[in-house]
């Protein structure tokens, strides 16, 4: 993600403060789909001058520039994904773990349903129980 930002020249107009850089470093290659709160808790440990507002604003900027994807799969909090390639997600309804479903899922909309829309993309959300939560449920 950091490399992509550099290649795309996305850093122009993006002030590289130490706070922002530590947010970027934390997100780079991160596959846990963290929330703003989770990101804040981790980066504030290394960077005591970090504020939640900085995390929140930086995330918004990154989403706007297309460097980070915002996920709404978790109804409780927005989740962030530095992997902006086409892929889908599944969420565990118990522990709210979000996992990747890599690649494309062939999907066609019945003729006439899309009306005059041009389809530019899609995102499929699967929900269920992860292996750990499934085991715990069985024990109850
Ligand atoms: Zn789970
Ligand atoms: Mn993902």
PDB file of C-alpha atoms and ligand atoms in Angstrom:
ATOM      1  CA  UNK A   1       0.000   0.000   0.000  1.00  0.00           C
ATOM      2  CA  UNK A   2       2.809   2.419   0.830  1.00  0.00           C
ATOM      3  CA  UNK A   3       4.494   1.624  -2.471  1.00  0.00           C
ATOM      4  CA  UNK A   4       1.264   2.156  -4.349  1.00  0.00           C
ATOM      5  CA  UNK A   5       0.797   5.526  -2.704  1.00  0.00           C
ATOM      6  CA  UNK A   6       4.256   6.537  -3.826  1.00  0.00           C
ATOM      7  CA  UNK A   7       3.808   5.234  -7.366  1.00  0.00           C
ATOM      8  CA  UNK A   8       0.497   6.949  -7.836  1.00  0.00           C
ATOM      9  CA  UNK A   9       1.909  10.188  -6.497  1.00  0.00           C
ATOM     10  CA  UNK A  10      -0.793  10.081  -3.881  1.00  0.00           C
ATOM     11  CA  UNK A  11       1.575  11.587  -1.382  1.00  0.00           C
ATOM     12  CA  UNK A  12       1.355  14.930  -3.118  1.00  0.00           C
ATOM     13  CA  UNK A  13      -0.799  17.125  -0.929  1.00  0.00           C
ATOM     14  CA  UNK A  14      -0.596  14.549   1.840  1.00  0.00           C
ATOM     15  CA  UNK A  15       1.565  15.946   4.589  1.00  0.00           C
ATOM     16  CA  UNK A  16       3.788  13.197   5.870  1.00  0.00           C
ATOM     17  CA  UNK A  17       3.753  13.825   9.589  1.00  0.00           C
ATOM     18  CA  UNK A  18       5.228  11.177  11.924  1.00  0.00           C
ATOM     19  CA  UNK A  19       1.696  10.456  13.143  1.00  0.00           C
ATOM     20  CA  UNK A  20       0.367   9.850   9.657  1.00  0.00           C
ATOM     21  CA  UNK A  21       3.355   7.722   8.715  1.00  0.00           C
ATOM     22  CA  UNK A  22       2.879   5.435  11.688  1.00  0.00           C
ATOM     23  CA  UNK A  23      -0.771   4.970  10.662  1.00  0.00           C
ATOM     24  CA  UNK A  24       0.366   4.104   7.130  1.00  0.00           C
ATOM     25  CA  UNK A  25       2.975   1.696   8.436  1.00  0.00           C
ATOM     26  CA  UNK A  26       0.427  -0.046  10.600  1.00  0.00           C
ATOM     27  CA  UNK A  27      -1.977  -0.415   7.674  1.00  0.00           C
ATOM     28  CA  UNK A  28       0.600  -1.542   5.123  1.00  0.00           C
ATOM     29  CA  UNK A  29       0.026  -5.230   4.436  1.00  0.00           C
ATOM     30  CA  UNK A  30      -2.478  -5.462   7.318  1.00  0.00           C
ATOM     31  CA  UNK A  31      -5.071  -8.145   6.574  1.00  0.00           C
ATOM     32  CA  UNK A  32      -7.060  -7.901   9.832  1.00  0.00           C
ATOM     33  CA  UNK A  33      -9.507  -5.249   8.533  1.00  0.00           C
ATOM     34  CA  UNK A  34      -9.073  -3.080  11.645  1.00  0.00           C
ATOM     35  CA  UNK A  35     -11.484  -0.398  12.814  1.00  0.00           C
ATOM     36  CA  UNK A  36     -10.370   3.206  13.469  1.00  0.00           C
ATOM     37  CA  UNK A  37     -10.428   2.435  17.176  1.00  0.00           C
ATOM     38  CA  UNK A  38      -8.204  -0.611  16.824  1.00  0.00           C
ATOM     39  CA  UNK A  39      -5.747   1.328  14.664  1.00  0.00           C
ATOM     40  CA  UNK A  40      -5.699   4.152  17.198  1.00  0.00           C
ATOM     41  CA  UNK A  41      -4.984   1.811  20.120  1.00  0.00           C
ATOM     42  CA  UNK A  42      -1.976   0.272  18.358  1.00  0.00           C
ATOM     43  CA  UNK A  43      -0.398   3.421  16.911  1.00  0.00           C
ATOM     44  CA  UNK A  44      -0.930   5.438  20.115  1.00  0.00           C
ATOM     45  CA  UNK A  45       1.238   2.937  21.992  1.00  0.00           C
ATOM     46  CA  UNK A  46       4.256   3.825  19.876  1.00  0.00           C
ATOM     47  CA  UNK A  47       3.226   7.400  19.337  1.00  0.00           C
ATOM     48  CA  UNK A  48       1.861   8.993  22.524  1.00  0.00           C
ATOM     49  CA  UNK A  49       1.095  12.263  20.724  1.00  0.00           C
ATOM     50  CA  UNK A  50      -1.411  10.460  18.518  1.00  0.00           C
ATOM     51  CA  UNK A  51      -5.017  11.540  18.771  1.00  0.00           C
ATOM     52  CA  UNK A  52      -8.076   9.616  17.648  1.00  0.00           C
ATOM     53  CA  UNK A  53      -9.022  12.559  15.425  1.00  0.00           C
ATOM     54  CA  UNK A  54      -5.719  12.219  13.546  1.00  0.00           C
ATOM     55  CA  UNK A  55      -6.379   8.526  12.951  1.00  0.00           C
ATOM     56  CA  UNK A  56      -9.937   9.216  11.855  1.00  0.00           C
ATOM     57  CA  UNK A  57      -9.017  12.085   9.518  1.00  0.00           C
ATOM     58  CA  UNK A  58      -6.057  10.227   8.022  1.00  0.00           C
ATOM     59  CA  UNK A  59      -8.278   7.229   7.299  1.00  0.00           C
ATOM     60  CA  UNK A  60     -10.825   9.459   5.582  1.00  0.00           C
ATOM     61  CA  UNK A  61      -8.112  11.002   3.420  1.00  0.00           C
ATOM     62  CA  UNK A  62      -6.751   7.563   2.501  1.00  0.00           C
ATOM     63  CA  UNK A  63     -10.232   6.343   1.591  1.00  0.00           C
ATOM     64  CA  UNK A  64     -10.835   9.423  -0.552  1.00  0.00           C
ATOM     65  CA  UNK A  65      -7.574   8.958  -2.444  1.00  0.00           C
ATOM     66  CA  UNK A  66      -8.434   5.297  -3.012  1.00  0.00           C
ATOM     67  CA  UNK A  67      -5.443   3.964  -1.064  1.00  0.00           C
ATOM     68  CA  UNK A  68      -7.622   2.275   1.525  1.00  0.00           C
ATOM     69  CA  UNK A  69     -11.002   0.658   1.193  1.00  0.00           C
ATOM     70  CA  UNK A  70     -13.749   1.309   3.709  1.00  0.00           C
ATOM     71  CA  UNK A  71     -15.827  -1.750   4.595  1.00  0.00           C
ATOM     72  CA  UNK A  72     -19.341  -1.608   6.004  1.00  0.00           C
ATOM     73  CA  UNK A  73     -19.618  -5.371   6.553  1.00  0.00           C
ATOM     74  CA  UNK A  74     -19.499  -4.915  10.361  1.00  0.00           C
ATOM     75  CA  UNK A  75     -22.664  -3.063  11.463  1.00  0.00           C
ATOM     76  CA  UNK A  76     -20.929  -1.889  14.660  1.00  0.00           C
ATOM     77  CA  UNK A  77     -17.978  -0.049  13.170  1.00  0.00           C
ATOM     78  CA  UNK A  78     -16.381   0.769   9.866  1.00  0.00           C
ATOM     79  CA  UNK A  79     -13.452  -1.445   8.987  1.00  0.00           C
ATOM     80  CA  UNK A  80     -10.483  -0.515   6.824  1.00  0.00           C
ATOM     81  CA  UNK A  81      -8.674  -2.552   4.205  1.00  0.00           C
ATOM     82  CA  UNK A  82      -5.396  -1.477   2.591  1.00  0.00           C
ATOM     83  CA  UNK A  83      -5.937  -4.181  -0.046  1.00  0.00           C
ATOM     84  CA  UNK A  84      -7.916  -2.357  -2.715  1.00  0.00           C
ATOM     85  CA  UNK A  85      -7.830  -5.186  -5.262  1.00  0.00           C
ATOM     86  CA  UNK A  86     -11.147  -6.764  -6.234  1.00  0.00           C
ATOM     87  CA  UNK A  87     -12.041  -9.228  -3.503  1.00  0.00           C
ATOM     88  CA  UNK A  88     -14.938 -10.072  -1.242  1.00  0.00           C
ATOM     89  CA  UNK A  89     -15.323 -10.588   2.501  1.00  0.00           C
ATOM     90  CA  UNK A  90     -16.863 -12.820   5.091  1.00  0.00           C
ATOM     91  CA  UNK A  91     -17.557 -11.913   8.695  1.00  0.00           C
ATOM     92  CA  UNK A  92     -17.961 -14.049  11.809  1.00  0.00           C
ATOM     93  CA  UNK A  93     -21.187 -12.926  13.492  1.00  0.00           C
ATOM     94  CA  UNK A  94     -19.786 -13.811  16.938  1.00  0.00           C
ATOM     95  CA  UNK A  95     -16.248 -12.381  17.080  1.00  0.00           C
ATOM     96  CA  UNK A  96     -16.608 -10.007  14.084  1.00  0.00           C
ATOM     97  CA  UNK A  97     -13.462 -11.340  12.461  1.00  0.00           C
ATOM     98  CA  UNK A  98     -13.398 -10.296   8.810  1.00  0.00           C
ATOM     99  CA  UNK A  99     -11.647 -12.573   6.323  1.00  0.00           C
ATOM    100  CA  UNK A 100     -10.818 -12.143   2.663  1.00  0.00           C
ATOM    101  CA  UNK A 101     -12.344 -14.057  -0.188  1.00  0.00           C
ATOM    102  CA  UNK A 102      -9.705 -13.483  -2.824  1.00  0.00           C
ATOM    103  CA  UNK A 103     -10.513 -13.006  -6.439  1.00  0.00           C
ATOM    104  CA  UNK A 104     -13.651 -12.508  -8.390  1.00  0.00           C
ATOM    105  CA  UNK A 105     -16.903 -14.388  -7.972  1.00  0.00           C
ATOM    106  CA  UNK A 106     -18.677 -14.765 -11.294  1.00  0.00           C
ATOM    107  CA  UNK A 107     -21.959 -12.996 -10.857  1.00  0.00           C
ATOM    108  CA  UNK A 108     -24.525 -11.838 -13.336  1.00  0.00           C
ATOM    109  CA  UNK A 109     -27.476  -9.581 -12.789  1.00  0.00           C
ATOM    110  CA  UNK A 110     -30.622 -10.764 -14.574  1.00  0.00           C
ATOM    111  CA  UNK A 111     -31.286  -8.839 -17.721  1.00  0.00           C
ATOM    112  CA  UNK A 112     -33.291  -5.682 -17.190  1.00  0.00           C
ATOM    113  CA  UNK A 113     -32.651  -5.489 -13.458  1.00  0.00           C
ATOM    114  CA  UNK A 114     -29.716  -3.124 -13.734  1.00  0.00           C
ATOM    115  CA  UNK A 115     -31.930  -0.870 -15.887  1.00  0.00           C
ATOM    116  CA  UNK A 116     -29.874   1.976 -17.310  1.00  0.00           C
ATOM    117  CA  UNK A 117     -27.107   1.557 -14.760  1.00  0.00           C
ATOM    118  CA  UNK A 118     -23.549   0.853 -15.775  1.00  0.00           C
ATOM    119  CA  UNK A 119     -22.155  -1.656 -13.292  1.00  0.00           C
ATOM    120  CA  UNK A 120     -18.681  -0.632 -12.169  1.00  0.00           C
ATOM    121  CA  UNK A 121     -18.079  -3.191  -9.460  1.00  0.00           C
ATOM    122  CA  UNK A 122     -19.554  -5.299  -6.720  1.00  0.00           C
ATOM    123  CA  UNK A 123     -18.809  -6.464  -3.227  1.00  0.00           C
ATOM    124  CA  UNK A 124     -20.275  -9.605  -1.754  1.00  0.00           C
ATOM    125  CA  UNK A 125     -20.582  -9.990   2.016  1.00  0.00           C
ATOM    126  CA  UNK A 126     -20.841 -13.458   3.488  1.00  0.00           C
ATOM    127  CA  UNK A 127     -21.631 -13.972   7.152  1.00  0.00           C
ATOM    128  CA  UNK A 128     -21.375 -16.995   9.409  1.00  0.00           C
ATOM    129  CA  UNK A 129     -19.272 -18.416  12.212  1.00  0.00           C
ATOM    130  CA  UNK A 130     -15.514 -18.825  12.187  1.00  0.00           C
ATOM    131  CA  UNK A 131     -14.006 -22.177  13.207  1.00  0.00           C
ATOM    132  CA  UNK A 132     -13.208 -20.978  16.744  1.00  0.00           C
ATOM    133  CA  UNK A 133     -16.683 -19.582  17.413  1.00  0.00           C
ATOM    134  CA  UNK A 134     -18.321 -22.650  15.920  1.00  0.00           C
ATOM    135  CA  UNK A 135     -16.417 -24.852  18.376  1.00  0.00           C
ATOM    136  CA  UNK A 136     -17.312 -22.620  21.342  1.00  0.00           C
ATOM    137  CA  UNK A 137     -20.982 -22.684  20.383  1.00  0.00           C
ATOM    138  CA  UNK A 138     -20.993 -26.437  20.287  1.00  0.00           C
ATOM    139  CA  UNK A 139     -19.607 -26.635  23.846  1.00  0.00           C
ATOM    140  CA  UNK A 140     -22.395 -24.463  25.323  1.00  0.00           C
TER     141      UNK A 140
HETATM  142 ZN1  LIG B   1     -15.578 -15.945  15.276  1.00  0.00          ZN
HETATM  143 MN1  LIG B   2      -9.986  -7.525   2.497  1.00  0.00          MN
END
